[in-house]
Coordinates of C-alpha atoms in Angstrom, one line a residue:
Chain N
X149 CA 88.8 62.0 105.0
X150 CA 89.6 65.0 102.4
X151 CA 89.9 68.3 104.8
X152 CA 86.3 68.9 104.2
X153 CA 85.5 66.0 105.7
X154 CA 86.9 66.9 109.1
X155 CA 86.1 70.3 108.6
X156 CA 82.6 69.5 109.1
X157 CA 82.7 66.8 111.0
X158 CA 84.0 68.7 113.5
X159 CA 83.2 72.6 112.7
X160 CA 80.0 72.0 115.1
X161 CA 82.0 71.2 118.6
X162 CA 84.5 73.7 118.0
X163 CA 81.6 76.7 117.2
X164 CA 80.3 75.3 120.6
X165 CA 83.7 75.6 122.0
X166 CA 84.0 79.0 120.8
X167 CA 80.5 80.5 121.6
X168 CA 81.1 79.0 125.5
X169 CA 84.2 81.1 125.7
X170 CA 82.6 84.2 124.6
X171 CA 79.9 83.6 127.1
X172 CA 82.6 83.0 129.8
X173 CA 84.3 86.2 128.8
X174 CA 81.3 88.2 129.1
X175 CA 80.3 86.3 132.3
X176 CA 84.2 87.5 133.7
X177 CA 84.7 91.1 132.3
X178 CA 82.0 92.1 131.4
X179 CA 81.2 94.9 134.1
X180 CA 77.7 95.5 133.2
X181 CA 75.2 93.2 135.0
X182 CA 72.9 92.9 132.1
X183 CA 75.3 92.0 129.9
X184 CA 77.0 89.3 132.2
X185 CA 73.5 87.5 132.3
X186 CA 73.9 87.8 128.3
X187 CA 76.7 86.6 128.9
X188 CA 75.3 83.3 130.6
X189 CA 72.5 82.1 128.3
X190 CA 75.4 82.3 125.4
X191 CA 76.8 80.2 128.1
X192 CA 74.0 77.8 128.7
X193 CA 72.8 77.7 124.2
X194 CA 76.4 76.3 123.7
X195 CA 75.7 73.8 125.9
X196 CA 72.8 72.7 124.6
X197 CA 74.4 73.1 121.1
X198 CA 76.9 70.6 122.2
X199 CA 74.2 68.1 123.3
X200 CA 71.9 68.5 120.0
X201 CA 74.9 67.9 118.0
X202 CA 75.6 64.6 119.7
X203 CA 72.6 63.5 118.9
X204 CA 72.1 63.7 114.9
X205 CA 72.5 61.1 112.4
X206 CA 73.3 61.2 108.8
X207 CA 70.3 61.0 106.8
X208 CA 68.2 60.7 109.8
X209 CA 64.2 61.7 109.8
X210 CA 63.4 63.8 113.1
X211 CA 62.4 61.4 116.1
X212 CA 58.1 61.4 114.9
X213 CA 56.9 58.3 113.3
X214 CA 54.8 58.4 110.1
X215 CA 51.4 57.6 110.1
X216 CA 52.6 55.0 107.6
X217 CA 54.7 53.7 109.5
X218 CA 53.5 53.6 112.8
X219 CA 50.6 51.8 111.4
X220 CA 53.6 49.5 109.7
X221 CA 54.8 48.8 113.3
X222 CA 51.6 48.1 114.9
X223 CA 51.8 44.9 112.4
X224 CA 55.1 43.2 114.0
X225 CA 57.6 45.9 111.5
X226 CA 60.9 46.7 113.0
X227 CA 61.2 50.7 114.0
X228 CA 65.3 50.9 113.2
X229 CA 67.0 53.5 115.2
X230 CA 69.7 54.5 112.7
X231 CA 66.5 55.6 110.7
X232 CA 65.4 58.5 113.5
X233 CA 67.7 61.3 115.1
X234 CA 68.8 60.3 119.0
X235 CA 65.9 62.0 121.4
X236 CA 67.1 61.7 124.4
X237 CA 69.0 64.7 124.1
X238 CA 66.5 67.0 122.6
X239 CA 64.4 65.8 125.9
X240 CA 67.0 66.8 128.0
X241 CA 67.8 70.0 126.5
X242 CA 63.9 71.1 125.5
X243 CA 63.4 71.2 129.3
X244 CA 66.5 72.7 130.4
X245 CA 65.7 75.9 128.0
X246 CA 62.3 76.2 129.8
X247 CA 64.0 75.8 133.5
X248 CA 67.1 78.6 131.8
X249 CA 63.8 81.4 131.1
X250 CA 63.0 81.1 134.1
X251 CA 66.3 81.5 136.0
X252 CA 67.1 84.6 133.9
X253 CA 64.1 86.3 135.2
X254 CA 64.9 85.8 138.5
X255 CA 68.4 86.9 137.5
X256 CA 66.9 90.1 135.5
X257 CA 64.5 90.2 138.9
X258 CA 67.9 90.5 141.2
X259 CA 69.1 93.1 138.9
X260 CA 66.1 95.6 138.7
X261 CA 66.4 94.8 143.0
X262 CA 70.0 96.3 142.7
X263 CA 69.5 98.7 140.4
X264 CA 66.6 99.9 143.2
X265 CA 69.1 100.1 146.0
X266 CA 72.1 101.4 144.2
X267 CA 71.0 103.2 141.7
X268 CA 73.4 101.8 139.1
X269 CA 74.1 98.1 137.4
X270 CA 77.4 98.8 137.0
X271 CA 79.8 96.4 139.2
X272 CA 82.6 99.0 140.2
X273 CA 80.1 101.9 141.1
X274 CA 78.0 98.9 143.3
X275 CA 81.1 98.2 144.9
X276 CA 82.2 102.1 145.5
X277 CA 78.8 102.7 146.9
X278 CA 78.6 99.7 149.5
X279 CA 82.7 100.8 150.5
X280 CA 81.6 103.9 151.3
X281 CA 79.0 102.5 152.8
X282 CA 75.9 104.6 151.2
X283 CA 72.9 102.7 149.7
Chain M
X222 CA 71.6 67.4 108.8
X223 CA 72.6 69.6 105.6
X224 CA 76.2 71.3 106.4
X225 CA 76.0 74.2 103.9
X226 CA 73.4 75.0 106.2
X227 CA 74.7 74.5 109.3
X228 CA 78.3 76.6 108.4
X229 CA 76.1 79.2 107.1
X230 CA 73.9 79.6 110.9
X231 CA 77.4 79.0 112.9
X232 CA 79.4 81.9 111.1
X233 CA 76.4 83.9 111.7
X234 CA 75.9 82.8 115.3
X235 CA 79.2 83.9 116.2
X236 CA 78.6 87.1 114.7
X237 CA 75.7 87.6 116.8
X238 CA 77.0 86.9 119.9
X239 CA 79.9 89.2 119.4
X240 CA 78.1 92.1 118.6
X241 CA 75.3 91.7 121.9
X242 CA 78.4 91.7 123.7
X243 CA 80.0 94.3 122.5
X244 CA 76.7 96.9 122.0
X245 CA 77.0 99.8 124.5
X246 CA 73.6 100.2 124.1
X247 CA 71.5 97.8 126.4
X248 CA 68.4 97.7 123.8
X249 CA 70.1 97.4 121.0
X250 CA 72.1 93.8 122.9
X251 CA 68.7 92.8 123.9
X252 CA 67.5 92.7 120.1
X253 CA 70.5 91.1 118.9
X254 CA 70.2 88.8 121.3
X255 CA 67.0 88.0 120.6
X256 CA 68.1 87.4 117.2
X257 CA 70.4 84.9 118.4
X258 CA 68.3 82.7 119.5
X259 CA 66.2 82.4 116.5
X260 CA 69.0 81.3 114.6
X261 CA 69.9 78.8 117.1
X262 CA 66.2 78.0 116.5
X263 CA 67.0 77.5 112.4
X264 CA 69.5 75.7 113.5
X265 CA 67.9 73.0 115.9
X266 CA 65.2 72.3 113.4
X267 CA 68.0 71.8 110.9
X268 CA 69.6 69.2 113.2
X269 CA 66.2 67.3 113.4
X270 CA 65.5 68.9 117.0
X271 CA 62.2 69.9 116.0
X272 CA 60.9 70.1 120.0
X273 CA 63.8 71.6 120.7
X274 CA 63.5 74.1 117.4
X275 CA 59.6 75.3 119.0
X276 CA 60.9 75.5 122.6
X277 CA 63.1 77.9 121.5
X278 CA 61.7 80.2 119.3
X279 CA 58.8 80.5 121.9
X280 CA 60.6 80.9 124.5
X281 CA 64.0 82.5 123.2
X282 CA 63.0 84.5 120.8
X283 CA 59.6 85.7 122.8
X284 CA 59.8 85.4 126.4
X285 CA 63.2 85.8 127.1
X286 CA 63.2 89.0 125.1
X287 CA 60.4 90.4 126.9
X288 CA 61.8 89.8 130.4
X289 CA 65.7 91.2 129.3
X290 CA 62.8 94.8 127.5
X291 CA 61.0 95.3 130.8
X292 CA 64.4 94.9 132.6
X293 CA 66.1 97.0 130.9
X294 CA 63.0 99.3 130.3
X295 CA 63.0 99.7 134.6
X296 CA 67.1 100.1 134.9
X297 CA 68.7 102.0 132.3
X298 CA 69.7 101.6 128.5
X299 CA 73.5 102.6 128.9
X300 CA 76.4 100.3 129.6
X301 CA 80.1 101.4 129.9
X302 CA 80.8 98.0 127.9
Chain D
X198 CA 90.6 91.3 135.8
X199 CA 90.0 91.6 131.3
X200 CA 93.2 90.2 130.8
X201 CA 93.2 87.5 133.6
X202 CA 89.7 86.5 132.4
X203 CA 91.1 86.6 128.4
X204 CA 94.0 84.6 130.0
X205 CA 91.5 81.9 131.4
X206 CA 89.0 81.9 129.2
X207 CA 92.3 81.3 126.0
X208 CA 93.3 78.2 128.3
X209 CA 90.5 77.0 129.1
X210 CA 89.5 76.9 125.2
X211 CA 92.7 75.5 124.3
X212 CA 92.0 72.7 126.5
X213 CA 89.0 71.9 125.0
X214 CA 90.0 72.5 121.6
X215 CA 92.4 69.8 122.2
X216 CA 89.6 67.3 123.6
X217 CA 87.0 68.0 120.5
X218 CA 89.6 65.5 119.1
X219 CA 88.3 62.7 120.3
X220 CA 84.9 63.5 119.5
X221 CA 82.8 61.1 117.5
X222 CA 82.6 62.7 114.3
X223 CA 79.6 64.7 113.9
X224 CA 76.5 63.2 112.4
X225 CA 78.2 59.6 113.0
X226 CA 75.1 56.8 113.6
X227 CA 77.6 54.3 114.9
X228 CA 78.8 57.2 117.5
X229 CA 78.6 56.1 121.7
X230 CA 75.4 58.3 122.4
X231 CA 73.6 57.1 118.9
X232 CA 74.2 53.2 119.5
X233 CA 73.5 53.3 123.7
X234 CA 70.7 51.0 124.1
X235 CA 69.1 53.1 126.3
X236 CA 67.9 55.8 123.4
X237 CA 67.5 52.7 120.7
X238 CA 65.2 51.9 122.9
X239 CA 63.3 54.3 122.9
X240 CA 63.0 54.6 119.1
X241 CA 62.5 51.4 118.9
X242 CA 59.5 50.6 121.4
X243 CA 58.3 54.3 122.9
X244 CA 55.5 53.7 119.9
X245 CA 54.9 49.8 120.9
X246 CA 54.5 50.7 124.7
X247 CA 52.9 53.8 124.4
X248 CA 51.3 54.6 120.8
X249 CA 52.8 57.7 121.0
X250 CA 54.4 59.0 117.8
X251 CA 56.7 61.8 118.7
X252 CA 59.1 59.6 120.5
X253 CA 60.2 63.6 122.0
X254 CA 56.6 63.0 123.9
X255 CA 56.7 60.2 125.0
X256 CA 60.1 60.1 126.8
X257 CA 59.3 63.3 128.2
X258 CA 56.0 63.0 130.1
X259 CA 56.3 59.0 129.7
X260 CA 59.9 57.4 130.9
X261 CA 61.1 60.4 132.1
X262 CA 57.9 61.5 133.9
X263 CA 60.0 62.4 137.3
X264 CA 62.5 64.7 135.9
X265 CA 59.6 66.9 133.7
X266 CA 57.5 67.3 137.9
X267 CA 61.1 68.5 139.2
X268 CA 61.6 70.8 136.2
X269 CA 57.9 72.2 136.6
X270 CA 58.3 72.6 139.7
X271 CA 62.1 74.7 139.7
X272 CA 59.9 76.9 137.0
X273 CA 57.3 77.7 139.5
X274 CA 59.0 78.0 142.5
X275 CA 61.6 80.6 140.0
X276 CA 58.1 82.2 139.6
X277 CA 57.8 82.6 143.2
X278 CA 61.6 83.5 143.9
X279 CA 61.3 86.4 141.2
X280 CA 57.4 87.5 143.3
X281 CA 59.9 87.0 146.6
X282 CA 62.8 89.4 145.1
X283 CA 61.0 91.8 143.6
X284 CA 58.2 92.4 146.2
X285 CA 58.8 94.8 149.5
X286 CA 58.4 97.7 150.5
X287 CA 59.6 100.9 147.8
X288 CA 61.7 104.0 149.3
X289 CA 59.8 107.2 149.3
X290 CA 62.3 108.6 147.3
X291 CA 61.9 106.0 144.5
X292 CA 58.3 106.1 144.6
X293 CA 58.0 109.8 143.6
X294 CA 60.9 110.1 140.9
X295 CA 58.7 106.9 139.4
X296 CA 55.9 108.8 139.7
X297 CA 56.5 111.7 138.2
X298 CA 58.1 110.1 135.0
X299 CA 55.5 108.1 134.3
X300 CA 52.1 109.1 132.7
X301 CA 49.3 107.2 131.8
X302 CA 49.7 106.4 128.2
X303 CA 47.6 106.4 125.4
X304 CA 46.4 102.9 124.1
X305 CA 47.8 103.4 119.9
X306 CA 44.5 102.2 118.2
X307 CA 45.9 100.5 115.3
X308 CA 47.6 97.7 118.2
X309 CA 44.9 97.4 120.0
X310 CA 42.4 95.9 117.2
X311 CA 44.9 94.0 115.7
X312 CA 45.8 92.2 118.9
X313 CA 41.9 92.4 120.2
X314 CA 42.1 89.9 116.8
X315 CA 45.1 88.1 117.2
X316 CA 45.0 87.0 120.9
X317 CA 42.3 84.6 120.8
X318 CA 43.9 83.2 117.7
X319 CA 46.8 82.7 119.3
X320 CA 45.2 81.1 122.6
X321 CA 43.5 78.7 120.2
X322 CA 46.8 77.6 118.8
X323 CA 48.2 77.1 122.4
X324 CA 45.7 74.6 123.3
X325 CA 46.2 73.0 119.5
X326 CA 50.1 72.7 120.5
X327 CA 49.4 71.0 124.3
X328 CA 46.8 68.9 123.0
X329 CA 48.5 67.5 119.3
X330 CA 51.7 66.8 121.0
X331 CA 50.9 63.2 120.7
X332 CA 51.4 63.5 116.5
X333 CA 53.3 66.8 116.0
X334 CA 56.3 68.7 117.7
X335 CA 54.8 70.5 120.5
X336 CA 53.7 69.9 124.1
X337 CA 53.2 71.1 127.9
X338 CA 56.1 73.4 127.7
X339 CA 55.8 74.9 124.6
X340 CA 51.8 75.6 124.1
X341 CA 52.2 76.3 127.8
X342 CA 54.9 79.3 127.0
X343 CA 52.9 80.5 123.9
X344 CA 49.4 80.7 125.9
X345 CA 51.8 83.1 128.1
X346 CA 52.8 85.2 125.3
X347 CA 49.6 85.6 124.4
X348 CA 48.7 87.2 127.6
X349 CA 51.9 89.2 127.4
X350 CA 50.4 90.2 124.2
X351 CA 47.7 91.5 125.8
X352 CA 49.8 93.6 128.4
X353 CA 52.1 95.5 125.7
X354 CA 49.4 96.9 123.8
X355 CA 46.7 97.5 125.9
X356 CA 47.8 98.1 130.0
X357 CA 49.6 96.2 131.8
X358 CA 45.6 96.1 134.3
X359 CA 44.1 95.2 130.9
X360 CA 45.8 91.5 131.7
X361 CA 45.5 91.4 135.4
X362 CA 41.8 91.6 134.5
X363 CA 41.7 88.8 132.7
X364 CA 44.5 86.7 135.2
X365 CA 45.1 88.6 138.5
X366 CA 48.7 87.8 139.6
X367 CA 47.0 85.5 142.6
X368 CA 45.1 83.9 139.9
X369 CA 48.0 83.4 137.9
X370 CA 49.9 81.8 141.1
X371 CA 47.0 79.8 142.1
X372 CA 47.3 78.2 138.6
X373 CA 50.7 77.4 138.3
X374 CA 49.7 75.3 141.8
X375 CA 47.5 73.8 140.2
X376 CA 49.7 72.7 136.9
X377 CA 51.7 70.8 139.5
X378 CA 48.5 69.6 141.5
X379 CA 47.5 68.1 138.1
X380 CA 50.7 66.4 137.1
X381 CA 51.6 65.0 140.5
X382 CA 47.9 64.3 141.2
X383 CA 48.1 61.9 138.3
X384 CA 50.9 60.3 140.0
X385 CA 49.0 59.4 142.5
X386 CA 46.1 58.5 140.9
X387 CA 48.5 56.0 139.4
X388 CA 49.7 54.9 142.7
X389 CA 45.9 54.2 144.5
X390 CA 45.4 52.5 141.4
X391 CA 47.6 49.5 141.6
X392 CA 51.0 50.7 139.9
X393 CA 54.0 53.1 140.4
X394 CA 53.9 56.4 140.7
X395 CA 53.6 57.9 137.2
X396 CA 53.0 54.3 135.8
X397 CA 49.9 55.5 133.6
X398 CA 49.7 52.1 132.6
X399 CA 47.8 51.9 136.1
X400 CA 45.4 53.9 134.9
X401 CA 43.7 51.6 132.3
X402 CA 41.5 50.1 135.7
X403 CA 39.9 53.5 135.6
X404 CA 39.7 54.1 131.6
X405 CA 37.6 52.0 129.2
X406 CA 41.0 51.3 127.4
X407 CA 43.8 49.0 127.4
X408 CA 47.2 49.5 129.2
X409 CA 49.3 51.4 126.0
X410 CA 46.5 53.8 125.4
X411 CA 46.0 54.6 129.2
X412 CA 49.8 55.1 128.9
X413 CA 48.7 57.9 126.0
X414 CA 46.5 59.4 128.0
X415 CA 48.6 59.8 131.0
X416 CA 50.9 61.7 129.2
X417 CA 48.3 64.1 127.8
X418 CA 47.1 64.1 131.3
X419 CA 50.6 65.7 132.5
X420 CA 50.9 67.6 129.1
X421 CA 48.0 70.1 130.6
X422 CA 49.6 70.4 133.8
X423 CA 52.7 71.4 132.4
X424 CA 51.1 74.2 130.1
X425 CA 49.3 75.4 132.9
X426 CA 52.3 75.8 135.3
X427 CA 54.5 77.3 132.1
X428 CA 51.8 79.6 131.2
X429 CA 50.9 81.1 134.4
X430 CA 54.3 81.4 135.4
X431 CA 55.7 83.0 132.2
X432 CA 52.4 85.3 132.8
X433 CA 53.7 86.1 136.2
X434 CA 57.6 86.7 135.6
X435 CA 56.8 89.0 133.1
X436 CA 54.5 91.6 134.6
X437 CA 56.5 91.7 137.9
X438 CA 59.6 92.3 135.9
X439 CA 57.8 95.0 133.5
X440 CA 56.0 96.9 136.8
X441 CA 59.1 96.8 139.1
X442 CA 56.5 93.9 141.7
X443 CA 54.0 97.0 142.2
X444 CA 51.6 95.6 139.3
X445 CA 51.0 98.9 138.0
X446 CA 52.0 101.1 135.5
X447 CA 54.7 98.8 133.6
X448 CA 55.8 98.8 129.5

C-alpha cells in the first residue's frame, strides 16, 4: 500500500473527526448563541459525512437501477450488490438532514425568545442579567 | 468515488467551517455556512449518495440558511467572538 | 472555558483519530457495512419486491416505513414547538421599539416580477420531484422542501402577508396534520385490508393491480403525505422566525 493509497483510504475519516471536533469546540467555547447553533450543525453534518463514507463502494453506481437493468431483472437476471452504493446509510441520513433543520429551527426560536427577554444573545451578558435579577 | 475531487472538497470544507465560526459578523457567518452546506452537497453527489445530495441542496443551502438569516435579522448582527 | 474546551476537544479528537486506524478503507466493497446481508438484500431484491428502481425511495417508504412515519411526526412537533415558543404576549417596550424601527417595505419591481414568473415553475418542479421519486433522486422530503421554499420566495420578494394570504399559518398547520393523517391513514387502510400496518401489498384488494405494484402505489401515497407535512412546516417555521411569531412585518 503506497502513501497515497493509505491517505485516500483514511482521509474521509480524518476530516470527519476534524469537522466534528470543530463543531464540538464551537459548542463549548463560543459565547454567541447563533455561533453555538452553527457549531451544532457542523457537528451534525460531520456525523452524516461519516455514515455516507461507510456506504461508498469503489467502482459502484448510484443506487438507482437503469431502465435496461430493471428490465433484465424482470427476466430473472441477478442484480449484484457490489455494483451499487450501499443505500441504507443514505436513507438513514436523508431523514436526519430534514429533522436536523427542524431542530435547528427550534433552537433559533429559543434564541429569538432569549433576545426578546434579555436583549442580548451573548452568554456571559445573559448570565450576568440573570444573576442581577434583571430581565 | 473520485478521490482528487474528494480531497479538494474536504479541504474547502475545513476552510469554510473555520471561517464561518471565526467571523464576527453573524450575517457573513451565516452566508459562509450556506457555502459549507453546498460543499457538503457536492461531496455527497461525488460519493454516489444522490438523494442525500438533493436533500442537502434543498434543505441545507436553502431553508436552513434562510432560517439563520431571519434570526440574525430579528436579533443582532454583531458577535463578540 | 476556552482552554478547558480545547483540552477536551484535543483529547477526544486524538482518541478518535487513533480509533480510525481500525475503520475499513474508504470505498472498500467488502467492508462489514457493505457486506452485511440487510443492505445486500435491499440492493438485490428491492426492485423485485416493490418495482421501484430507486432503492432509497423503496427503503425509505416501505421497508423502513415506521421510521419515516415518526420522522415526519418529529418535523410536525418541531413546527408546533416553534409556534408555541414564539407566540405569547409581547412586551409593550418591545412593541414600541419594533413599531418605530419598521415601516412598510416597498416592493422591488424587478424582484417582484421575476418571482411572479419563478414561483409557479418552482412549484411545478416540486410536484415533479414528489411524483418522480420512484425513478430519479427525489421524493416527499425533497419535493416538500422545494414547495415550502417557493412560498418562502414569495414572502421574501413581496411581503410576508402576501404569502400568508395564500397559505395562512392556520392552514399550514392543518395541511401538516393532514400529511401525517395521509401517511398513518394508508397504514390503517393496510390493516383493514388484512395486512400489517404499512404493509402496502395488502392494498391489492382495493386496486386492480398485483401485490408488487400495490407496494409501489402505497409508496407514492406516503410520499405525498410526507410532502404535505414538510412543505407546510417549512413555511410555518419561516413565517414564525422571520416575524418573531407576530405574523406581520418580517424580513
